[in-house]
PDB file of C-alpha atoms in Angstrom:
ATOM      1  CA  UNK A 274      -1.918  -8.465  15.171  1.00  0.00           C
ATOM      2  CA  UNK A 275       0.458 -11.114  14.444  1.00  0.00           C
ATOM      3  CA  UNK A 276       4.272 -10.346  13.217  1.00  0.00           C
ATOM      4  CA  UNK A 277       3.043 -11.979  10.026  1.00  0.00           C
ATOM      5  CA  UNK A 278       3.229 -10.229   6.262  1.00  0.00           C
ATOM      6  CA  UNK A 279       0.320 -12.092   3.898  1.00  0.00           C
ATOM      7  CA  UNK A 280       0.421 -12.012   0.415  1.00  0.00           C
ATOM      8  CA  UNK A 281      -2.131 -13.282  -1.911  1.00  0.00           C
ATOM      9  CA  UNK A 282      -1.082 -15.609  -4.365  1.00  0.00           C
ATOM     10  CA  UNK A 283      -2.573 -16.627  -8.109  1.00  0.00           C
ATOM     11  CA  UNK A 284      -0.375 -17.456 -10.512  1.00  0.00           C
ATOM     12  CA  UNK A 285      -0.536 -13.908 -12.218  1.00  0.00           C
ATOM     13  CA  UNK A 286       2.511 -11.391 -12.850  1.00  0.00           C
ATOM     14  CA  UNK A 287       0.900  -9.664 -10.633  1.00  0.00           C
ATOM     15  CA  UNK A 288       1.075 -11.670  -7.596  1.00  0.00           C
ATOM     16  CA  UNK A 289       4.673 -12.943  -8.277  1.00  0.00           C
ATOM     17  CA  UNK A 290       5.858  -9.410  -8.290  1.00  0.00           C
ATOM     18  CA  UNK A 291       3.767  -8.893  -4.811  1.00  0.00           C
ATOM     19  CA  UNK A 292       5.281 -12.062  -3.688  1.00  0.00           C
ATOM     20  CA  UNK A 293       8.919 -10.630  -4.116  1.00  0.00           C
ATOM     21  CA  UNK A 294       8.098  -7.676  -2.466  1.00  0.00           C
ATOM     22  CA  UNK A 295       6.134  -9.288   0.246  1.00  0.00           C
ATOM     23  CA  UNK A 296       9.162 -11.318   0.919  1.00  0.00           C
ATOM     24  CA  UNK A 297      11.835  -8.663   1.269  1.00  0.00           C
ATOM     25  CA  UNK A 298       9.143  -6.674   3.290  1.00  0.00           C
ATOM     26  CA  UNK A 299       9.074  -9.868   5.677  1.00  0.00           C
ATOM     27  CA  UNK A 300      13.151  -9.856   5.898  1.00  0.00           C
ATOM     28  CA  UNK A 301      13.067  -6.346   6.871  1.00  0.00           C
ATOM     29  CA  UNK A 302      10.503  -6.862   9.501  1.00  0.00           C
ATOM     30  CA  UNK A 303      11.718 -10.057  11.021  1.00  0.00           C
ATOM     31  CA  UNK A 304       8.375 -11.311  10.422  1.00  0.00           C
ATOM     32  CA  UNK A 305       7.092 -14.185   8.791  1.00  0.00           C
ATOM     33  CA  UNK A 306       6.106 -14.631   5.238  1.00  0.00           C
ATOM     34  CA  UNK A 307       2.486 -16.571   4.252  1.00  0.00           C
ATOM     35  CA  UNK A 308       1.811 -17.250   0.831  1.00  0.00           C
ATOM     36  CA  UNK A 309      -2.237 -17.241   1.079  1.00  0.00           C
ATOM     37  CA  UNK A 310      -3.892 -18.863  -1.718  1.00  0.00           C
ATOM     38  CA  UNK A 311      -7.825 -18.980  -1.861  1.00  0.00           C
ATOM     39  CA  UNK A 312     -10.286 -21.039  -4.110  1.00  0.00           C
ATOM     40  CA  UNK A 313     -13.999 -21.809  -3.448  1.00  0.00           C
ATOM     41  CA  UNK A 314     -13.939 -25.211  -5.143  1.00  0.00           C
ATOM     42  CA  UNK A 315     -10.739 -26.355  -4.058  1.00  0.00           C
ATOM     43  CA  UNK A 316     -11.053 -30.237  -2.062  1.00  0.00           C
ATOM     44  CA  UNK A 317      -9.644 -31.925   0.395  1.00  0.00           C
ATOM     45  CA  UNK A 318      -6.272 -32.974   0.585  1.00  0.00           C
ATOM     46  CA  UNK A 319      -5.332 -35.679  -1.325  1.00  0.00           C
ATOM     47  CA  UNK A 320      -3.641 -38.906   0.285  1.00  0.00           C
ATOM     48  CA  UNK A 321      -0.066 -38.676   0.864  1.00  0.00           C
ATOM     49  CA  UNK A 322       1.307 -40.467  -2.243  1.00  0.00           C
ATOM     50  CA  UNK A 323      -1.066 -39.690  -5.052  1.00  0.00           C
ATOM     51  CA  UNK A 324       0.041 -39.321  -7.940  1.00  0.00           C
ATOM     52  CA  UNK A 325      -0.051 -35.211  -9.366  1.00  0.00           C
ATOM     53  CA  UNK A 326      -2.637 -36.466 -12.201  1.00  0.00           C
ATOM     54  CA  UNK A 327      -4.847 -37.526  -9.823  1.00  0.00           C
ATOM     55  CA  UNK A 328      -4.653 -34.335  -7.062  1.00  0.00           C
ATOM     56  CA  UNK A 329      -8.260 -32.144  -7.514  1.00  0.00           C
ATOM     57  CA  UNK A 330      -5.715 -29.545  -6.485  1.00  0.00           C
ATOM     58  CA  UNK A 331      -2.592 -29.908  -8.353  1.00  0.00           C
ATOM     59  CA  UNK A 332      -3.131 -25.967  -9.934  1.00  0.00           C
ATOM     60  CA  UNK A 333      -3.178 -24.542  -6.407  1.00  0.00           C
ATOM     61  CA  UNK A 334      -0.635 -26.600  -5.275  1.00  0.00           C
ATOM     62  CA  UNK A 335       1.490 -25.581  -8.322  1.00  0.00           C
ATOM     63  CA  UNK A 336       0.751 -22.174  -8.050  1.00  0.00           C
ATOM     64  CA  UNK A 337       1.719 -21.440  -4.292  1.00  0.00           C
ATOM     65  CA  UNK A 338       5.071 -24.028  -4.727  1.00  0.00           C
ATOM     66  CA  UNK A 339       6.110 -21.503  -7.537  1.00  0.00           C
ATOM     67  CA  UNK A 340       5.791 -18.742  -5.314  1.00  0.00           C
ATOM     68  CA  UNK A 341       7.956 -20.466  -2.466  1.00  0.00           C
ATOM     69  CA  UNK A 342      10.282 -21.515  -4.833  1.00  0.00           C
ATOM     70  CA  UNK A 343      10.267 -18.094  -6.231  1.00  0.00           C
ATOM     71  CA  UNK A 344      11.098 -16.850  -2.481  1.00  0.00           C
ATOM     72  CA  UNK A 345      13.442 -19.221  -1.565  1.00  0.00           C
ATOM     73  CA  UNK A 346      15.365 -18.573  -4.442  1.00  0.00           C
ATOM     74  CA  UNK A 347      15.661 -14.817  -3.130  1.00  0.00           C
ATOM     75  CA  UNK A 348      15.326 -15.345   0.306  1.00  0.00           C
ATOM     76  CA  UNK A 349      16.303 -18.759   1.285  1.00  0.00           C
ATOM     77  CA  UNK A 350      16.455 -18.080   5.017  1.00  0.00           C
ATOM     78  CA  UNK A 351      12.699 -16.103   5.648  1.00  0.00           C
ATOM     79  CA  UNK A 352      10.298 -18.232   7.562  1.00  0.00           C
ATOM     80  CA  UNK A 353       7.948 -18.805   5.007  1.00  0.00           C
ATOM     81  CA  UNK A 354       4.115 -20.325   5.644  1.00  0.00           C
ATOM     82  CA  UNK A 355       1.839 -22.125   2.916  1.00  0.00           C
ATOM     83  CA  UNK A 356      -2.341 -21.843   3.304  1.00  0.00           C
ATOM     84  CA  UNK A 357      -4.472 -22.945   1.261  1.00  0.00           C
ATOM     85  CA  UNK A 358      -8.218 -22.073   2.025  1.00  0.00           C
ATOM     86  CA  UNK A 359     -11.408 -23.622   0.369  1.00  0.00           C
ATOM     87  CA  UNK A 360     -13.499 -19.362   0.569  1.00  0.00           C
ATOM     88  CA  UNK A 361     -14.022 -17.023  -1.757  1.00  0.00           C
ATOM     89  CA  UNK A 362     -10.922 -14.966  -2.233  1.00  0.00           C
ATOM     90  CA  UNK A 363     -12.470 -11.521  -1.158  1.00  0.00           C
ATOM     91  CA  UNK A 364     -13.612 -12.970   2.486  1.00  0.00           C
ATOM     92  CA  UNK A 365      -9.756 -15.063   2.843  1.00  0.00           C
ATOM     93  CA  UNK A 366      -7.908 -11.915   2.135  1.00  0.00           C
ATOM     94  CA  UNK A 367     -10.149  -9.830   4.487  1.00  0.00           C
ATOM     95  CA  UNK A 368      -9.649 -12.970   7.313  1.00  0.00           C
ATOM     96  CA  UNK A 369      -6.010 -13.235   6.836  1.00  0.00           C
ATOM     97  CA  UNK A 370      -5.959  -9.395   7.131  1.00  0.00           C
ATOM     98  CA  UNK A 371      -7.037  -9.711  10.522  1.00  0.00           C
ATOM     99  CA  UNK A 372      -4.236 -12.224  11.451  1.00  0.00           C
ATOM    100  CA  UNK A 373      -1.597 -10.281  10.102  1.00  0.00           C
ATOM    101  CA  UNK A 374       0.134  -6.844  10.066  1.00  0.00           C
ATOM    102  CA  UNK A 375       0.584  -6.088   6.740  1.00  0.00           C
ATOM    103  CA  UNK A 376      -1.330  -7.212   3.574  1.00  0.00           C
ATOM    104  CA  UNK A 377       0.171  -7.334   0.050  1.00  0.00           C
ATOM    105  CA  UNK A 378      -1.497  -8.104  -3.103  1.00  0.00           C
ATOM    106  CA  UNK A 379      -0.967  -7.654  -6.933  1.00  0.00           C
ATOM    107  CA  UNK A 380      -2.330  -5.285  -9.035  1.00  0.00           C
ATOM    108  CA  UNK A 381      -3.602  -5.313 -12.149  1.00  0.00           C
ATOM    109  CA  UNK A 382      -2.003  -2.353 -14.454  1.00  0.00           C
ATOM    110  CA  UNK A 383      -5.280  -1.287 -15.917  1.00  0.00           C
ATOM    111  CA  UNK A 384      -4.175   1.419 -18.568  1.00  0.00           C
ATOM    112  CA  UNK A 385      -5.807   4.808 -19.525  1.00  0.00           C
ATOM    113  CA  UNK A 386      -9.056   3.365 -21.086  1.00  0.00           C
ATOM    114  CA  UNK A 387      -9.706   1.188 -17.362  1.00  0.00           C
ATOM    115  CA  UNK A 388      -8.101   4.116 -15.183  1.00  0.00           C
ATOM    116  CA  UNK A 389     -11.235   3.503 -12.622  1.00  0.00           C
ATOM    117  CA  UNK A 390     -12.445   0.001 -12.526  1.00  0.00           C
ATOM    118  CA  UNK A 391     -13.157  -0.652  -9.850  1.00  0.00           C
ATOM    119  CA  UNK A 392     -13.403  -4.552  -9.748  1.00  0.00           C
ATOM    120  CA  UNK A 393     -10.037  -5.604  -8.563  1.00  0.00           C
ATOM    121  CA  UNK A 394     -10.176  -8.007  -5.709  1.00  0.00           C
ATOM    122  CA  UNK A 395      -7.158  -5.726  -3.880  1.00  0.00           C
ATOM    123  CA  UNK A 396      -9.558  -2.267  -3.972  1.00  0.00           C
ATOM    124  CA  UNK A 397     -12.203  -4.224  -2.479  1.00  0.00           C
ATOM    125  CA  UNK A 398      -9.871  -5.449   0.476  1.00  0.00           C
ATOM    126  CA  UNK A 399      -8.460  -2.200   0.674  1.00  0.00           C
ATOM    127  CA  UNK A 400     -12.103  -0.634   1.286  1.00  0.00           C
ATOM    128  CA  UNK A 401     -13.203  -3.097   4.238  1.00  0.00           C
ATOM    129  CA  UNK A 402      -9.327  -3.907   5.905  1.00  0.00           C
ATOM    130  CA  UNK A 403      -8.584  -2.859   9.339  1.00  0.00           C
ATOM    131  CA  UNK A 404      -4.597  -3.858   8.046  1.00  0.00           C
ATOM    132  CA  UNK A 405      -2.767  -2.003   5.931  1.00  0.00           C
ATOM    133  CA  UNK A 406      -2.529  -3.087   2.953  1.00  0.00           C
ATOM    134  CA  UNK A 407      -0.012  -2.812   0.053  1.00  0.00           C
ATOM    135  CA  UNK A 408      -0.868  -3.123  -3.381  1.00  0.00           C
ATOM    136  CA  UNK A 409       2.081  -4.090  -6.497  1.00  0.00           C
ATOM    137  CA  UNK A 410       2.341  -3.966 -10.069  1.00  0.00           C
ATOM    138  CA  UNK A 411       4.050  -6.229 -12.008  1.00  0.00           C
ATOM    139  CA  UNK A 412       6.357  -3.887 -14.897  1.00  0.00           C
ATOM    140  CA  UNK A 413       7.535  -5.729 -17.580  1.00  0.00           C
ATOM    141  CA  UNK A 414      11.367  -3.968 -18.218  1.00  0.00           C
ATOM    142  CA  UNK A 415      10.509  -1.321 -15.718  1.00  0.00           C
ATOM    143  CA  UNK A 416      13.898  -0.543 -13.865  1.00  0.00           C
ATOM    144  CA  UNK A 417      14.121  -1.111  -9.973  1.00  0.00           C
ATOM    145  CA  UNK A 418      13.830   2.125  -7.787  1.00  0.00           C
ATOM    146  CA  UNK A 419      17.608   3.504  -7.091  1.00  0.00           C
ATOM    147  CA  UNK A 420      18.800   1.907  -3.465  1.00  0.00           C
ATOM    148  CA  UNK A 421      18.435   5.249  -1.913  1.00  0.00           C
ATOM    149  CA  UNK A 422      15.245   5.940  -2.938  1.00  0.00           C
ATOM    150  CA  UNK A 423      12.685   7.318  -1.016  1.00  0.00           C
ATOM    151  CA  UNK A 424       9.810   6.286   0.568  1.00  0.00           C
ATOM    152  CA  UNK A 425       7.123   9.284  -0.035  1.00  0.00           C
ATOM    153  CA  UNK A 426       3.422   9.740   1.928  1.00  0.00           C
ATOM    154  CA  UNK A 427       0.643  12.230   0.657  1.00  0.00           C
ATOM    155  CA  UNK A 428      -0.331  13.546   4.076  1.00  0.00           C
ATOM    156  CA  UNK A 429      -3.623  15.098   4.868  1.00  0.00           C
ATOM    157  CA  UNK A 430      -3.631  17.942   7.736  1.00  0.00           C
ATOM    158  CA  UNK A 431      -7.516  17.720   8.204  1.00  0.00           C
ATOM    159  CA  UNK A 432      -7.475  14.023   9.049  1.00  0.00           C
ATOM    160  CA  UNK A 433      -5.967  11.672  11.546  1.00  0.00           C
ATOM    161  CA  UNK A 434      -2.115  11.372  10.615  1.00  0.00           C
ATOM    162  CA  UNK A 435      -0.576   9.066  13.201  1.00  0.00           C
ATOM    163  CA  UNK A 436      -1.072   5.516  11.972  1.00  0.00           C
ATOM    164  CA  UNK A 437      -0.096   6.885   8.377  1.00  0.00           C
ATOM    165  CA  UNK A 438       3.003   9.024   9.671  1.00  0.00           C
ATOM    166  CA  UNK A 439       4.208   6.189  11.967  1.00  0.00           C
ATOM    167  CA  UNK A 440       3.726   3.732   8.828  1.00  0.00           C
ATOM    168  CA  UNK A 441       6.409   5.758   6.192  1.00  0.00           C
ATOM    169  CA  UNK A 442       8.846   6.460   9.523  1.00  0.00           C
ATOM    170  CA  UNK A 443       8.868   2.605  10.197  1.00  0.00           C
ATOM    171  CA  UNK A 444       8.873   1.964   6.326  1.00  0.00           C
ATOM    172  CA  UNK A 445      11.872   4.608   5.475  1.00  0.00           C
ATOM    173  CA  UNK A 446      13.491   3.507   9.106  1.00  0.00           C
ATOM    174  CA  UNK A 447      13.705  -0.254   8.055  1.00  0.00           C
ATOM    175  CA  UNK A 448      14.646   1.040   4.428  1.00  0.00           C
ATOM    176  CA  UNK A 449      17.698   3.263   5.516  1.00  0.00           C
ATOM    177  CA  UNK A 450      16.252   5.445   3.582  1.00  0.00           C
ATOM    178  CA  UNK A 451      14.750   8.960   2.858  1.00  0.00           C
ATOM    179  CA  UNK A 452      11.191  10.084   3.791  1.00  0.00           C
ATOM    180  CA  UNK A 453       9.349  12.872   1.607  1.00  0.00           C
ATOM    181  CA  UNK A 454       6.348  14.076   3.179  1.00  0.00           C
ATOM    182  CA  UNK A 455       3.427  15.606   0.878  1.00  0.00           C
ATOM    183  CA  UNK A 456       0.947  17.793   1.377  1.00  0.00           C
ATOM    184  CA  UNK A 457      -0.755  19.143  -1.446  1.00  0.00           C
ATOM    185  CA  UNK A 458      -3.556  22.111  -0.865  1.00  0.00           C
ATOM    186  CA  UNK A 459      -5.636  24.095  -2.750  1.00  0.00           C
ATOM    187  CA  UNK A 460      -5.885  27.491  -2.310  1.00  0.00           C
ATOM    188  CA  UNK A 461      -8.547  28.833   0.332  1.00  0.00           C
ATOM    189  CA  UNK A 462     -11.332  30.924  -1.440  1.00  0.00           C
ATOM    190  CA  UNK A 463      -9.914  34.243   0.354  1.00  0.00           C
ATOM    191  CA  UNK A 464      -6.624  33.403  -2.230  1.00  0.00           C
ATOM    192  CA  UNK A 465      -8.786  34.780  -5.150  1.00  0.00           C
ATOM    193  CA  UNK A 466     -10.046  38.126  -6.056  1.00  0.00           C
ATOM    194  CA  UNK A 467     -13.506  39.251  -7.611  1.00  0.00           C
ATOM    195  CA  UNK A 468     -12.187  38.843 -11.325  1.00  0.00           C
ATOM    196  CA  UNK A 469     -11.138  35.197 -10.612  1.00  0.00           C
ATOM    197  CA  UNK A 470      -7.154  36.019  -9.862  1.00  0.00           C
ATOM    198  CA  UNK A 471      -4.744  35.347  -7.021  1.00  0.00           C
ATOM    199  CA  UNK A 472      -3.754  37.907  -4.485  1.00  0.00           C
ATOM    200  CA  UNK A 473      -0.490  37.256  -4.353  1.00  0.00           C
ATOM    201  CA  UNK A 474      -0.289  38.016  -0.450  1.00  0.00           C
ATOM    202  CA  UNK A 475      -2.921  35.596   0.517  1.00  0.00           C
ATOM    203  CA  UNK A 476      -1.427  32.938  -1.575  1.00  0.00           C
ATOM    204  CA  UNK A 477       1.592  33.496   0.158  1.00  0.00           C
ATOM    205  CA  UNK A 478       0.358  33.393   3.492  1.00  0.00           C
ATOM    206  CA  UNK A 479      -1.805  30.257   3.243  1.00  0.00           C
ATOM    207  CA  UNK A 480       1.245  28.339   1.850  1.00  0.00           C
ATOM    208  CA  UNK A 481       2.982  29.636   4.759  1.00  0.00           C
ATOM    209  CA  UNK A 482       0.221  28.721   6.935  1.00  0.00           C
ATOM    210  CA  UNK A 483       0.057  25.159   5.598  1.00  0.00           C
ATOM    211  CA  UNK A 484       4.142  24.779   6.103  1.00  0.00           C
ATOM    212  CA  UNK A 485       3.696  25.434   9.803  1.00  0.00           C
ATOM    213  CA  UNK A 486       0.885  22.756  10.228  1.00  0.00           C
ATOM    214  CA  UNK A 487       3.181  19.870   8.622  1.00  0.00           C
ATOM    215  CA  UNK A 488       6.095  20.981  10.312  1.00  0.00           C
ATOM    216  CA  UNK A 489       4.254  20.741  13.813  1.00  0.00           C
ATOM    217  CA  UNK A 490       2.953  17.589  12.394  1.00  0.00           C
ATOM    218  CA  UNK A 491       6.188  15.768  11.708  1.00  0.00           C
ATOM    219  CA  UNK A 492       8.160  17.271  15.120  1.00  0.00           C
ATOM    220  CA  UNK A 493       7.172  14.646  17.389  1.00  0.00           C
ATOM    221  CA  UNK A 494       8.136  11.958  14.360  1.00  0.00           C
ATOM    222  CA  UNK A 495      11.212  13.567  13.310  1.00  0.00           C
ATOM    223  CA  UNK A 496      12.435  13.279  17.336  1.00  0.00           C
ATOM    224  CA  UNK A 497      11.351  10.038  17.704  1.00  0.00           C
ATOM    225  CA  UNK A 498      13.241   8.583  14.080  1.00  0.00           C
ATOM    226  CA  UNK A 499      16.479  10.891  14.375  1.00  0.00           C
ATOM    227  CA  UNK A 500      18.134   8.730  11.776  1.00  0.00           C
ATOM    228  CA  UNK A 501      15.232   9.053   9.298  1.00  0.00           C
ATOM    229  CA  UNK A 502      15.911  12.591   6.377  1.00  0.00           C
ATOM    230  CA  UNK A 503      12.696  13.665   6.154  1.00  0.00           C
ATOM    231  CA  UNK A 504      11.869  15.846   3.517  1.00  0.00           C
ATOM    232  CA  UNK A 505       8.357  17.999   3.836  1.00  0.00           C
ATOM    233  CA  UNK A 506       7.041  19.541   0.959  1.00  0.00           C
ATOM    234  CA  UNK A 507       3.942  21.689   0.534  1.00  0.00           C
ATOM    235  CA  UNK A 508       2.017  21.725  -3.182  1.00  0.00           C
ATOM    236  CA  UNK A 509      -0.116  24.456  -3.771  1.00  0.00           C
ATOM    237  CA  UNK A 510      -2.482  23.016  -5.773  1.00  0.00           C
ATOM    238  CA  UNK A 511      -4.356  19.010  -6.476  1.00  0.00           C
ATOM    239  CA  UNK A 512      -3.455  16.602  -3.540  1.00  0.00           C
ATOM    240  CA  UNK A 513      -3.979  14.292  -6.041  1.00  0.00           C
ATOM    241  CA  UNK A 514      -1.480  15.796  -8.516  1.00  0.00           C
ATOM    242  CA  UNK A 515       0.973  16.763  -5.717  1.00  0.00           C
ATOM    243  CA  UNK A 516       1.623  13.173  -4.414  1.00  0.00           C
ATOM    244  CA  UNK A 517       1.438  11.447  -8.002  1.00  0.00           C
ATOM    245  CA  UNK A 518       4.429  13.793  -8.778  1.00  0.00           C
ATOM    246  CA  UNK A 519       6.494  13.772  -5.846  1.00  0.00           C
ATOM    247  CA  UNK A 520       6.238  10.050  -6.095  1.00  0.00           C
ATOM    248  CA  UNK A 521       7.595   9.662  -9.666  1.00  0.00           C
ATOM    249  CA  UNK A 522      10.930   8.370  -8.133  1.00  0.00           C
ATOM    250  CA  UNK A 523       9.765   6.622  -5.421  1.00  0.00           C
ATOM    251  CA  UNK A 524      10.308   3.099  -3.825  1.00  0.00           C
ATOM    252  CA  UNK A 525       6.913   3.338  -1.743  1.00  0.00           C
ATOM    253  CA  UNK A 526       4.415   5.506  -1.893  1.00  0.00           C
ATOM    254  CA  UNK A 527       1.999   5.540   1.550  1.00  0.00           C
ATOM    255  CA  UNK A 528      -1.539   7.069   1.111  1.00  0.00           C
ATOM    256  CA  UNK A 529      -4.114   7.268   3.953  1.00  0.00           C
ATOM    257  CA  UNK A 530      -7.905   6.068   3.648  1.00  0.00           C
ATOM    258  CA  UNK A 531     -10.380   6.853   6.410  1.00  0.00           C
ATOM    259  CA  UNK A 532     -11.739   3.245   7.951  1.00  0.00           C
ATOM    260  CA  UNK A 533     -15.176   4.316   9.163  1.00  0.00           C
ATOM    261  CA  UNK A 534     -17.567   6.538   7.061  1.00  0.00           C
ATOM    262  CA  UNK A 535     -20.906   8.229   6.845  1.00  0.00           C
ATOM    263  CA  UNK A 536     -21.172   6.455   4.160  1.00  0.00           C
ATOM    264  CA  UNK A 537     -23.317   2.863   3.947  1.00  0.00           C
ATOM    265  CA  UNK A 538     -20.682   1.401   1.806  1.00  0.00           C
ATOM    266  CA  UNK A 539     -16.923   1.896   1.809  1.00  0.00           C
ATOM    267  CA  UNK A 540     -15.252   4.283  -0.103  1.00  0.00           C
ATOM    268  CA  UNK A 541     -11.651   4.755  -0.576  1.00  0.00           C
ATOM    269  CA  UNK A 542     -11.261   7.984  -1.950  1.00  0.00           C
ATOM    270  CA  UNK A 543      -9.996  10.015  -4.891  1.00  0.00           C
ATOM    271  CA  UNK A 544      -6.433  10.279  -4.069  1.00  0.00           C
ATOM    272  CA  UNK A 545      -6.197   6.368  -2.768  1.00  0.00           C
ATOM    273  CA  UNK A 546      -7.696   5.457  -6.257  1.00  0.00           C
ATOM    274  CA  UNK A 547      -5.661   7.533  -8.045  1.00  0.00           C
ATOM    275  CA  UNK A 548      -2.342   6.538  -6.159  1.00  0.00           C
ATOM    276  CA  UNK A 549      -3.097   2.716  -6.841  1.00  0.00           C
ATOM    277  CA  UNK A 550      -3.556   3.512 -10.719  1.00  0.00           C
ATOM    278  CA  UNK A 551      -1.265   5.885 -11.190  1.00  0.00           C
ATOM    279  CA  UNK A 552       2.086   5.979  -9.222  1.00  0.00           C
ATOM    280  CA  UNK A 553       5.096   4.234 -10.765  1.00  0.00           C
ATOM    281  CA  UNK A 554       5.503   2.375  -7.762  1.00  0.00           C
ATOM    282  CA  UNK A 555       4.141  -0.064  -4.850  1.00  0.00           C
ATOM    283  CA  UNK A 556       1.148   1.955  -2.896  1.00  0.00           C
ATOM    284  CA  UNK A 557       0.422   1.529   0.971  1.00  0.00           C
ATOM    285  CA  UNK A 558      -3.065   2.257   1.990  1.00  0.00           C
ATOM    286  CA  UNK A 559      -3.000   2.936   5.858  1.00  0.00           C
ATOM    287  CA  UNK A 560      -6.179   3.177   7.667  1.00  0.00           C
ATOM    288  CA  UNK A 561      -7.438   5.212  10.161  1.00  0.00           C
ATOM    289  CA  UNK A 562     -10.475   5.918  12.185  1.00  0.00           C
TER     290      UNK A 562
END
């Protein structure tokens, strides 16, 4: 891992808003920045002297100088990197993911009617990266998170937690800023009676069971970031629905996605799909083994 944040870079909304946030993600991680831009076709450098008209790649040289204009305007003291790579965009962002510890990319705001495409060049990172990776909207006259807001993560109890857990500590940490911990769980089959209701009792117990398990979950984080609030909340019902919600005023939302699989090709799950649609705000996918 180097102490390097990557953002991809096209020329889209998208990627300037990802560039922005890449940039202040760098400054809080004394890390550098490196504005990755990748085209199959693109040629060889030019001769020093030629005239723009005549540069094969005067778009992709345009297109990353906005971006480090659009940093240094921001942030004129980050170390900032430019690379331009002749590959197919998929395979650069999966390569620079490799060479970096944290990857951020723009995404697409895809609507109700397109909820589940599944085309975006940022999913498919997401579903091969060792990294984690964070994906970014661009909202046109959306209002910027409050300064205290919080950084929330949907935790899973069945599944490894630590790289996730030590992601939103670090993230909330460097933010000064709150952590809310979710974990949203449906109610056990014992919950339910013959005619299809909820005993009461056994609703109350598994909720009570399920508050135990985070709060054993987050001791050894909450001792080792004192200075981080941490908020844990249990939903009983959709983990899906339980993170979406608790996320509404979010800065950063961090979801987990399980790296290796039964399955021949990658998947990156219902609530990691849903969280990169859906939440109002940027989305960290942290993987795990």
């Amino acid at each position: 891992m180097q102490d390097v944040v990557t953002v991809g870079v096209d020329g889209t909304p998208e990627a300037t808003a990802a560039v922005l946030w890449a940039a202040r993600e760098a400054e809080l991680r004394r890390a550098r920045l490196r504005l990755l831009h990748a085209w199959v076709l693109l040629a060889p450098e030019p001769e020093p002297g030629t005239a723009p008209e005549d540069d094969q790649n005067y778009w992709p040289h345009r297109i990353v100088g906005d971006a480090r204009d659009a940093v240094r305007d921001h942030h004129p003291d980050l170390p900032v990197d430019e690379a331009l790579v002749a590959k197919d965009p998929l395979a650069a962002l999966e390569e620079a993911a490799d060479q970096s510890s944290l990857l951020v990319l723009g995404s697409r705001d895809l609507g109700a009617l397109a909820r589940y495409t599944m085309g975006e060049i940022g999913l498919q990172v997401v579903a091969h990266t060792r990294t984690p990776t964070v994906l970014v909207r661009a909202r046109p006259g959306a209002s910027e998170p409050a300064p205290d807001a919080p950084v929330t993560a949907g935790l899973s109890l069945h599944e490894p937690c630590e790289a996730l857990l030590a992601f939103a500590f670090e993230s909330a940490a460097r933010r000064g800023v709150p952590l809310r911990v979710v974990h949203g769980r449906r109610l056990p089959s014992y919950a339910y009676n013959r005619g299809g209701g909820v005993e009461p009792v056994a609703a109350q117990q598994a909720a009570t069971d399920a508050r135990q398990e985070l709060l054993a979950a987050l001791r050894p984080w909450r001792e080792k970031f004192p200075e981080v609030t941490v908020d844990g909340r249990v939903e009983v019902e959709s983990p899906t629905r339980a993170v979406l919600r608790d996320a509404a005023d979010a800065a950063l939302l961090v979801v987990g996605r399980r790296h290796k699989l039964r399955f021949p090709a990658p998947r990156i799950g219902h609530v990691v799909q849903a969280a990169v649609h859906h939440a109002p705000c940027p989305v960290a996918i942290v993987p795990h083994e």
